[in-house]
Amino acid sequence: MEVTAKKNEQVANMIFGSIYPHYLNRIVKNGRTKEELNQVIEWLTGFDDAKLQSLIDEKVTFRMFFEQATIHPNAHMIKGVICGYRIENIADEFEIYRKCRYMDKLVDELAKGRKMEKIMRQEKK
């Protein structure tokens, strides 16, 4: 599927705090913990638990969320299909959408039981 400007705007204007409980329910249902979810989000965004909670409390949109984030330099290594979109093929003009799909992919891998060291990608030495 192709990302459209309309779809990008819809996602950018969603409230992060309204989606976070869905992430949490998904991973807990599959035997993972809130701490692991927050660790994965921190790896991707640089937000510690306190900052993450303040962003949820402030009801920030995904646009505001990712504007404040420091995306991990290895995030480009997150590849594959999520929600019908191949992450590495999402155009640069839809950066917020791509970053949301990065997070979705990490949550998906966490829920499927992938090891944390695999989820939090490292450059091969």
Short mmCIF file of C-alpha atoms in Angstrom, two decimals:
data_model
loop_
_atom_site.label_atom_id
_atom_site.label_comp_id
_atom_site.label_asym_id
_atom_site.label_seq_id
_atom_site.Cartn_x
_atom_site.Cartn_y
_atom_site.Cartn_z
CA MET A 1 0.00 0.00 0.00
CA GLU A 2 1.02 3.58 -0.55
CA VAL A 3 0.89 6.27 2.12
CA THR A 4 -1.12 9.35 1.19
CA ALA A 5 -0.88 12.89 2.54
CA LYS A 6 -4.36 12.42 4.04
CA LYS A 7 -3.32 9.23 5.86
CA ASN A 8 -0.12 10.88 7.08
CA GLU A 9 -2.14 13.79 8.52
CA GLN A 10 -4.66 11.47 10.17
CA VAL A 11 -1.90 9.60 11.97
CA ALA A 12 0.06 12.77 12.81
CA ASN A 13 -3.03 14.22 14.52
CA MET A 14 -3.84 11.13 16.61
CA ILE A 15 -3.23 11.49 20.34
CA PHE A 16 -0.31 9.29 21.42
CA GLY A 17 -1.88 8.70 24.85
CA SER A 18 -4.98 7.21 23.21
CA ILE A 19 -2.85 4.60 21.39
CA TYR A 20 -0.42 3.74 24.19
CA PRO A 21 -3.00 1.65 26.14
CA HIS A 22 -3.56 -0.44 22.99
CA TYR A 23 0.18 -1.08 22.76
CA LEU A 24 0.24 -2.02 26.44
CA ASN A 25 -2.78 -4.35 26.21
CA ARG A 26 -1.29 -6.12 23.21
CA ILE A 27 2.07 -6.85 24.79
CA VAL A 28 0.69 -7.74 28.27
CA LYS A 29 -1.77 -10.18 26.65
CA ASN A 30 1.29 -11.87 25.15
CA GLY A 31 3.25 -12.12 28.41
CA ARG A 32 5.41 -8.98 28.14
CA THR A 33 5.58 -6.07 30.59
CA LYS A 34 4.98 -2.33 30.63
CA GLU A 35 8.65 -1.93 31.52
CA GLU A 36 9.67 -3.76 28.35
CA LEU A 37 7.29 -1.63 26.28
CA ASN A 38 8.70 1.56 27.76
CA GLN A 39 12.26 0.29 27.21
CA VAL A 40 11.53 -0.26 23.52
CA ILE A 41 9.88 3.17 23.20
CA GLU A 42 12.85 4.74 24.99
CA TRP A 43 15.25 3.03 22.58
CA LEU A 44 13.34 4.46 19.61
CA THR A 45 12.58 7.95 20.95
CA GLY A 46 14.94 8.70 23.85
CA PHE A 47 11.97 9.29 26.21
CA ASP A 48 12.41 7.89 29.71
CA ASP A 49 9.39 6.76 31.78
CA ALA A 50 8.79 10.22 33.30
CA LYS A 51 8.91 12.01 29.94
CA LEU A 52 6.71 9.38 28.34
CA GLN A 53 4.12 9.79 31.09
CA SER A 54 4.20 13.59 30.81
CA LEU A 55 3.60 13.34 27.03
CA ILE A 56 0.65 11.03 27.67
CA ASP A 57 -0.72 13.43 30.32
CA GLU A 58 -0.30 16.40 27.96
CA LYS A 59 -2.29 14.53 25.29
CA VAL A 60 0.30 15.25 22.61
CA THR A 61 -0.32 14.21 19.02
CA PHE A 62 2.01 11.82 17.24
CA ARG A 63 3.36 14.87 15.37
CA MET A 64 4.29 16.61 18.65
CA PHE A 65 5.53 13.31 20.10
CA PHE A 66 7.97 12.68 17.26
CA GLU A 67 9.02 16.33 16.98
CA GLN A 68 10.30 16.08 20.56
CA ALA A 69 11.86 12.63 20.09
CA THR A 70 15.49 11.86 19.39
CA ILE A 71 15.09 8.92 17.03
CA HIS A 72 17.71 6.21 17.54
CA PRO A 73 20.38 6.24 14.81
CA ASN A 74 19.68 2.55 14.11
CA ALA A 75 15.94 3.07 13.55
CA HIS A 76 16.60 2.79 9.80
CA MET A 77 17.28 -0.90 10.48
CA ILE A 78 13.59 -1.45 11.31
CA LYS A 79 12.24 -3.10 8.19
CA GLY A 80 9.33 -5.23 7.13
CA VAL A 81 5.60 -4.99 6.68
CA ILE A 82 3.29 -3.59 9.34
CA CYS A 83 -0.39 -2.73 8.82
CA GLY A 84 0.04 -3.45 5.12
CA TYR A 85 2.89 -0.96 4.63
CA ARG A 86 6.50 -1.90 3.91
CA ILE A 87 8.35 0.44 6.29
CA GLU A 88 11.47 0.90 4.18
CA ASN A 89 9.31 2.00 1.20
CA ILE A 90 7.49 4.82 3.02
CA ALA A 91 8.50 8.08 1.31
CA ASP A 92 10.56 10.66 3.21
CA GLU A 93 7.73 13.19 2.89
CA PHE A 94 5.68 10.97 5.24
CA GLU A 95 8.28 10.91 8.01
CA ILE A 96 5.77 10.97 10.89
CA TYR A 97 3.90 8.04 9.38
CA ARG A 98 7.16 6.10 9.01
CA LYS A 99 8.10 6.77 12.64
CA CYS A 100 4.66 5.59 13.79
CA ARG A 101 5.15 2.41 11.82
CA TYR A 102 8.60 1.98 13.38
CA MET A 103 6.92 2.02 16.77
CA ASP A 104 4.14 -0.32 15.62
CA LYS A 105 6.73 -2.77 14.31
CA LEU A 106 8.69 -2.72 17.59
CA VAL A 107 5.50 -3.30 19.61
CA ASP A 108 4.55 -6.12 17.24
CA GLU A 109 7.94 -7.79 17.68
CA LEU A 110 7.70 -7.39 21.46
CA ALA A 111 4.22 -8.96 21.47
CA LYS A 112 5.45 -11.85 19.34
CA GLY A 113 8.16 -12.68 21.89
CA ARG A 114 11.21 -11.46 20.01
CA LYS A 115 14.27 -10.98 22.21
CA MET A 116 14.90 -7.42 23.40
CA GLU A 117 18.43 -7.34 21.95
CA LYS A 118 16.95 -8.17 18.52
CA ILE A 119 14.18 -5.56 18.83
CA MET A 120 16.64 -2.83 19.80
CA ARG A 121 18.76 -3.11 16.70
CA GLN A 122 22.53 -2.79 16.83
CA GLU A 123 24.95 -2.30 13.96
CA LYS A 124 26.81 -5.49 13.13
CA LYS A 125 30.48 -5.32 14.05
#
